[in-house]
Coordinates of C-alpha atoms in Angstrom, one line a residue:
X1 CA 96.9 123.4 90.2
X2 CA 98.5 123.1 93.4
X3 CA 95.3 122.3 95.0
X4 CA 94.9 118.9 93.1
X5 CA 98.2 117.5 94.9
X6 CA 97.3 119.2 98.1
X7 CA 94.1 117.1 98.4
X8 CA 96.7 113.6 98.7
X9 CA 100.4 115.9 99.7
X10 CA 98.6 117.5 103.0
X11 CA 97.6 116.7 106.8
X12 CA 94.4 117.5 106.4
X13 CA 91.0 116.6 107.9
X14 CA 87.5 116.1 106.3
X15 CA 85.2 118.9 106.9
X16 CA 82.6 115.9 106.4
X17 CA 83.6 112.7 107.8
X18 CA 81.0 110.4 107.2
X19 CA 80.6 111.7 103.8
X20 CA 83.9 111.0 103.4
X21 CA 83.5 107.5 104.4
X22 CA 80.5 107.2 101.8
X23 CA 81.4 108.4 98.9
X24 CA 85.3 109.4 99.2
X25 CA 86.3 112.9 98.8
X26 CA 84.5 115.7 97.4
X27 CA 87.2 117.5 96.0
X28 CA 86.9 118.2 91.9
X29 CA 89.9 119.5 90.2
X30 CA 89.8 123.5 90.0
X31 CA 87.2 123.7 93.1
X32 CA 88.0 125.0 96.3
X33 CA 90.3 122.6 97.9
X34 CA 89.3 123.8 101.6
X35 CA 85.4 122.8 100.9
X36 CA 86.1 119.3 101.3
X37 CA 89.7 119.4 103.1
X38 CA 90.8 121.1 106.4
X39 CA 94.2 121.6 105.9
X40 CA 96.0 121.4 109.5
X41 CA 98.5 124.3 110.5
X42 CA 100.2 124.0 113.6
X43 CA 98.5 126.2 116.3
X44 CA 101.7 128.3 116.5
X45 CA 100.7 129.0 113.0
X46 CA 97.2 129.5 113.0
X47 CA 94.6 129.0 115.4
X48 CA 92.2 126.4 113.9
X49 CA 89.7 125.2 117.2
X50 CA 88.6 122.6 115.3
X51 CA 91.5 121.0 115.6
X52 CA 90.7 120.3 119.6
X53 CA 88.3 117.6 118.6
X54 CA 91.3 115.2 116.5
X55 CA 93.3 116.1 119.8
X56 CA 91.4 114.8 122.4
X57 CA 91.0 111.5 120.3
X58 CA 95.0 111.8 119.2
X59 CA 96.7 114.1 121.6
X60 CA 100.0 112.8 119.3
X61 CA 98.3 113.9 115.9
X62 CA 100.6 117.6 115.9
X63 CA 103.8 116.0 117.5
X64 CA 103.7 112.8 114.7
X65 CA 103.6 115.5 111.7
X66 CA 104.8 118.6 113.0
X67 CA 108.2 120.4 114.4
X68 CA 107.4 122.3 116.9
X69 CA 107.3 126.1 115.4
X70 CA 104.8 124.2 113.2
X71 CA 107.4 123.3 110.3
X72 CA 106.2 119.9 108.4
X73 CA 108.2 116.9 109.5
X74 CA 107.2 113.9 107.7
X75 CA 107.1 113.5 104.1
X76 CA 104.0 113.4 102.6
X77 CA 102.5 116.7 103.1
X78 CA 104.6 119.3 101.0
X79 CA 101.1 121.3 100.4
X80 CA 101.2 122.5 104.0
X81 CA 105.1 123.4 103.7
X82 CA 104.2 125.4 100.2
X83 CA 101.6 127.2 101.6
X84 CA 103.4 128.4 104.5
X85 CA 106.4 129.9 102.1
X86 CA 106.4 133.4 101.6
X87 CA 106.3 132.8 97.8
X88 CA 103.4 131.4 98.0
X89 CA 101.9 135.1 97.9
X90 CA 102.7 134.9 94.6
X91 CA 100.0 133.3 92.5
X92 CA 102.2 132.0 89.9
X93 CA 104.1 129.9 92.6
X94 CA 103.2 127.0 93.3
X95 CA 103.6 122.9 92.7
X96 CA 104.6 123.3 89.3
X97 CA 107.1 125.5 89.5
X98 CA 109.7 122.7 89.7
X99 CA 107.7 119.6 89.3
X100 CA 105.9 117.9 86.1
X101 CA 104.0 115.0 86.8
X102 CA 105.2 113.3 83.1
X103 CA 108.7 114.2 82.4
X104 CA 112.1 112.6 82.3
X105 CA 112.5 112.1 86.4
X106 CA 110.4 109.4 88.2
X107 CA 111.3 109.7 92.0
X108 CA 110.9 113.3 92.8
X109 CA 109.3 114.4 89.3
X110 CA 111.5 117.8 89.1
X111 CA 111.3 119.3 86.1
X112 CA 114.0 120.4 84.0
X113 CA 113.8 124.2 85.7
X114 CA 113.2 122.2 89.2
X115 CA 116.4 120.6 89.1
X116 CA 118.4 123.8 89.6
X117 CA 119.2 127.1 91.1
X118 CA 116.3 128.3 88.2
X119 CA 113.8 127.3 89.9
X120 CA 114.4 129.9 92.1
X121 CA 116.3 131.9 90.1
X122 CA 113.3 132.3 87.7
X123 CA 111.3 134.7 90.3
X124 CA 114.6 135.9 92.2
X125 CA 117.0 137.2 89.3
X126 CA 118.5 140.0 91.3
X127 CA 120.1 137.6 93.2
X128 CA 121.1 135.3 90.6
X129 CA 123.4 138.4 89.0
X130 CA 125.5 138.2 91.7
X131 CA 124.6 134.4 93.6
X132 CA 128.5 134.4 95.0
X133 CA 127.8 137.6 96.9
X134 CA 124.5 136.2 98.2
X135 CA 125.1 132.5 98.9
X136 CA 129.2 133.2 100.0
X137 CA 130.2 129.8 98.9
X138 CA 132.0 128.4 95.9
X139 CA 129.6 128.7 93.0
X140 CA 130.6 125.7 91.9
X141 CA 129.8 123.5 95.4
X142 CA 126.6 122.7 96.9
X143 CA 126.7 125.7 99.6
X144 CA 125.7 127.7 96.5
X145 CA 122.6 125.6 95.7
X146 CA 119.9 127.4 96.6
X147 CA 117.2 124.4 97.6
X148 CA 120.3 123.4 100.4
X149 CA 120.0 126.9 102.1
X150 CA 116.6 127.7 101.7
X151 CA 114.3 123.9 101.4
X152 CA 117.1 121.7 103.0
X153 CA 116.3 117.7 104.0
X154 CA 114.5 118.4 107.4
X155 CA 111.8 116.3 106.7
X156 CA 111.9 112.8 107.6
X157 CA 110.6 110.0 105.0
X158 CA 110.9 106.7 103.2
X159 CA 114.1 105.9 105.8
X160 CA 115.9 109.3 104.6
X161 CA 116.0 112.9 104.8
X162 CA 113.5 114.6 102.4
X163 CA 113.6 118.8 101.4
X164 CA 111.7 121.1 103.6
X165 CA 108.7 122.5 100.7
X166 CA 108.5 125.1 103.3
X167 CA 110.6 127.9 101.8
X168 CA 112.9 129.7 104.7
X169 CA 115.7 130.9 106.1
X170 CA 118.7 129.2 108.1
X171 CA 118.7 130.0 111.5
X172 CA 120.1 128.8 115.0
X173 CA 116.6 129.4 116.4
X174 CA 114.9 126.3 114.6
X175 CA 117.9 123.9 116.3
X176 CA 117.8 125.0 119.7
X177 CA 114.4 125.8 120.1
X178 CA 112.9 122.8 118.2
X179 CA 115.8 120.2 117.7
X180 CA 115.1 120.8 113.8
X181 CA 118.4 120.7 111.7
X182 CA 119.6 124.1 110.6
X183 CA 120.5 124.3 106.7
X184 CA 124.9 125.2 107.7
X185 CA 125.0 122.2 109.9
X186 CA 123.5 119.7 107.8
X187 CA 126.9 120.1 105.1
X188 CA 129.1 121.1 108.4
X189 CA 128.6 118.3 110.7
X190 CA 131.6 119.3 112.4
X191 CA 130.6 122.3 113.9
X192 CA 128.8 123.5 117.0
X193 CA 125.8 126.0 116.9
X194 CA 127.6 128.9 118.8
X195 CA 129.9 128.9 114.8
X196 CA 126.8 128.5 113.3
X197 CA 125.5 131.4 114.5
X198 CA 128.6 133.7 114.5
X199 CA 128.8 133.0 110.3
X200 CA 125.5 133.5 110.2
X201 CA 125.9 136.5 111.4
X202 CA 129.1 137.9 109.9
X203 CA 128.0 136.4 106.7
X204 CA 124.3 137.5 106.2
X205 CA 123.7 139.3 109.3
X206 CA 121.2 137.5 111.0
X207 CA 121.7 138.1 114.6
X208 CA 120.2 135.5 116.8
X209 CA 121.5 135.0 120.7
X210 CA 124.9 132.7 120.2
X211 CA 124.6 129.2 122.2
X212 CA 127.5 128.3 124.3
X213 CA 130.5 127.1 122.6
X214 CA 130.0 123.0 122.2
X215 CA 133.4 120.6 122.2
X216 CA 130.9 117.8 120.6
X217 CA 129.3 119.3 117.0
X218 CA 126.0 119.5 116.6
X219 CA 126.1 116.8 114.0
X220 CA 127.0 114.4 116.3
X221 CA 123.9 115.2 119.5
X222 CA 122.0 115.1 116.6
X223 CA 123.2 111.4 115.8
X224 CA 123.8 110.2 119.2
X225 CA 121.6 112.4 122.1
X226 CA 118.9 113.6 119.5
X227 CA 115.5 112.0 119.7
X228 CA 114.6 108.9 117.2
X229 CA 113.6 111.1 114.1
X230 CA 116.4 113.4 114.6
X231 CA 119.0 110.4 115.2
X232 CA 117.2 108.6 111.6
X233 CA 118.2 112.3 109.7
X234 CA 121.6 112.5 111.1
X235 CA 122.8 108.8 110.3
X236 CA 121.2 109.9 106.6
X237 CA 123.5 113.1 106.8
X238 CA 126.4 111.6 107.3
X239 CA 125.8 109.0 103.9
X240 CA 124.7 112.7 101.8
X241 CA 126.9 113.9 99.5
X242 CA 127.2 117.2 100.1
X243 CA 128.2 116.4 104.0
X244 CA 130.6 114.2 103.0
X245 CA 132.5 116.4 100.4
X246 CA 132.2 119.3 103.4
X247 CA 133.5 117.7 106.2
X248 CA 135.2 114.5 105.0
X249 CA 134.3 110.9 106.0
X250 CA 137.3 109.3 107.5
X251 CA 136.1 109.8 111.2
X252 CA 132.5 108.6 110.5
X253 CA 132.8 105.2 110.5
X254 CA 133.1 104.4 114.3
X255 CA 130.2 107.0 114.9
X256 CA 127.9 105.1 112.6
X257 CA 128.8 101.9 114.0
X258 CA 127.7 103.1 117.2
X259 CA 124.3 104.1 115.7
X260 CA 123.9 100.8 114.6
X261 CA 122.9 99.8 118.2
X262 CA 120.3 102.0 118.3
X263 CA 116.5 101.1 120.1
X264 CA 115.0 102.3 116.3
X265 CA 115.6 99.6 113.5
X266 CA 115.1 102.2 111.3
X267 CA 117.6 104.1 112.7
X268 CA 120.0 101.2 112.8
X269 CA 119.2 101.0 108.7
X270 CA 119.7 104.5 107.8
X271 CA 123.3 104.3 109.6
X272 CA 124.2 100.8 108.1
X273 CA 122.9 102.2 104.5
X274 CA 125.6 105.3 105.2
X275 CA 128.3 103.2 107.0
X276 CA 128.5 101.2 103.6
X277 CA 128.9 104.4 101.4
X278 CA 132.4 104.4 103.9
X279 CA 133.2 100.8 104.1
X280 CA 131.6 98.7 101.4
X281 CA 132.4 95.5 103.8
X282 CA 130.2 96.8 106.5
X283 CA 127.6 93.7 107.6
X284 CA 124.7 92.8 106.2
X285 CA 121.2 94.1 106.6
X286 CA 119.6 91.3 108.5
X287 CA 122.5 91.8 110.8
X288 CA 119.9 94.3 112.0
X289 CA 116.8 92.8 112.3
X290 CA 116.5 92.4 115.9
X291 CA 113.5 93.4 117.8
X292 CA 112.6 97.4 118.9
X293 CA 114.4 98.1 122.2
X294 CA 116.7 95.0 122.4
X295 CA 119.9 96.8 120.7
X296 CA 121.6 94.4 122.9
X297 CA 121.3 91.6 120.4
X298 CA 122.9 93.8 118.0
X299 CA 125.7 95.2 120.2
X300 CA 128.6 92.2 119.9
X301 CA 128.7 93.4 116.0
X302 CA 128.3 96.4 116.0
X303 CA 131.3 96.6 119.4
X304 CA 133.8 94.5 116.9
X305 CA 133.3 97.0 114.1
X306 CA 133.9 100.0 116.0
X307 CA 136.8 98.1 117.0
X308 CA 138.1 97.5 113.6
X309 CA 137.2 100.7 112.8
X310 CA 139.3 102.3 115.2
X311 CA 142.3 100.6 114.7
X312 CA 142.5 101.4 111.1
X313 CA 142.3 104.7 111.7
X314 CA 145.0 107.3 113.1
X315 CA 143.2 108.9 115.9
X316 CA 145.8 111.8 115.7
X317 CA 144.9 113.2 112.7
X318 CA 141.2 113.4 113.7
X319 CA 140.7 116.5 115.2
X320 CA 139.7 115.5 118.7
X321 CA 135.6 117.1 118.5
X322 CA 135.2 114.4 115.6
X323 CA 137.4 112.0 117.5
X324 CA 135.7 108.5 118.5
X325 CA 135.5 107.8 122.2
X326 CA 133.7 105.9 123.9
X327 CA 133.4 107.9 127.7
X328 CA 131.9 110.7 124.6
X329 CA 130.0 108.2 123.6
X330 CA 128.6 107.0 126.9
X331 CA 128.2 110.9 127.8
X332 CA 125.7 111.6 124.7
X333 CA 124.0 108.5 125.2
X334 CA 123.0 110.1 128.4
X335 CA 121.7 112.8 127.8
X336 CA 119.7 111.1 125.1
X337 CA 115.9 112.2 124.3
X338 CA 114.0 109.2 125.1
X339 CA 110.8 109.8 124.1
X340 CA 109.1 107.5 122.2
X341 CA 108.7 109.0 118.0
X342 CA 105.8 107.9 116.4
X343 CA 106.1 110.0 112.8
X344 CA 103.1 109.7 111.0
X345 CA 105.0 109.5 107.4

């Protein structure tokens, strides 16, 4: 069953192209999806040397779908991400074990199982009989649902961040290595990587080689010094729920402000669509619209609402790594990743 989404939810190539362009694909329902679809996995995955012929025409094609350890990045393409799950050795796992195509939900189509911890729960129940022991959070609060440990919103989509379908574990690897947003700092924005990997740690025991300690959270290089995909997931970060009830939002509102003179309109959206979840009387959206790379049209607004944003807040009760300033500003600006993002949603 899976297979029939795959041939649409996949990067994948033709294994006939000007068939393809005749008659459309050959895939029939129940067939063998890989007959009439190559699906890509990221050479640190798999080596696939037919892949060297889409690369000399589109040396971008890996970078515009893929994080670098070969994790999806775009939405789109949750096949790949499934198939590269562990669970997926399961032959009862698959698509439909939390979506239905016809039921009561229309965006993401979860079923009723899909929309909780049974979805997971249904294959894992040693875990569920004692999920406080394994997910050390509140059972009550979103650290204990599995999908935001284990499929958290690292893919990038529709201007928001969408859940990984590649089933894993958190780690500090994935951020330093590959800039990709670790499942604790997503909810603790306000936190470096070098606590991130100590509570990993002394919490699950994953060991993993501590960064240096950080005065700046992760959360915010990700929003200010991150590249343009990782900036667009951070601005949606700080507008998700379960951030906000982690971490507070009383010293976002400068920092989003800031993002909204950013080179990426998109970007700039994401953080005005999460600026008004703070301040309902943030501006309006075609406040925004100004060309790719001239953020200086934007920057007169965008200065006077950090501005007022600052002077309604008490910057001695924000504890000074969250604190708003703008030599920390100007410092992560620098050391921003410039490289141009073209993500091939």
């Amino acid at each position: 069953g899976s297979e029939v989404c795959g041939q649409c939810h996949s990067a994948s190539l033709s294994t006939d192209d000007e068939a393809w362009l005749r008659r459309g694909s050959g895939y029939l329902a129940g067939g063998a999806l890989e007959k009439a679809l190559r699906i890509v996995r990221h050479p640190a995955r798999a080596d696939q040397p037919w892949i060297e012929d889409t690369l000399d025409g589109d040396p971008d094609y890996l970078a515009g779908r893929f994080w670098g350890d070969g994790m999806i990045r775009i939405s789109g393409r949750e096949f790949n991400g499934t198939r590269e799950s562990p669970c997926w050795q399961d032959p009862d796992f698959g698509c439909m074990s939390c979506h239905e195509l016809h039921g009561e939900e229309v965006v993401d189509q979860l079923s009723e199982v899909g929309r909780g911890d049974q979805a997971c729960l249904q294959c894992h129940g040693s875990i569920g009989e004692s999920l406080a022991t394994h997910t050390r959070h509140d059972l009550a609060g979103e650290g204990s649902r599995c999908v935001n440990c284990h499929m958290p919103p690292t893919t990038y989509g529709l201007l928001k961040g969408i859940r990984s379908h590649e089933i894993s574990v958190p780690s500090v690897e994935e951020s330093v290595d590959y800039g990709r947003p670790n499942a604790c700092n997503i909810c603790h924005l306000d936190r470096d990587l070098a606590w991130t990997a100590d509570a990993l740690r002394e919490g699950w025991g994953l060991v993993a080689e501590a960064p240096p300690k950080d005065e700046t959270p992760i959360g915010l290089r990700w929003l200010v010094s991150g590249d343009a995909g990782q900036r667009a997931l951070a601005a949606w970060y700080f507008g998700w729920g379960p951030a906000r009830g982690t971490v507070g939002e009383d010293w976002m509102a400068p920092w989003l402000a800031a993002a909204l003179e950013d080179e990426y309109a998109a970007v700039r959206w994401i953080a005005l669509r999460s600026l008004r979840s703070i301040q309902p009387d943030a501006p309006p959206a075609w406040t925004l619209a100004v060309p790719a790379g001239d953020a200086a049209a934007a920057r007169p607004g965008a200065r006077a609402l950090i501005e007022d944003y600052m002077s309604a807040m008490d910057g001695g009760e924000t504890p000074s790594p969250l604190r708003f300033e703008e030599s920390r500003l100007a410092r992560l600006r620098a050391e921003r990743d410039e490289r141009i993002v073209d993500l091939r949603e």
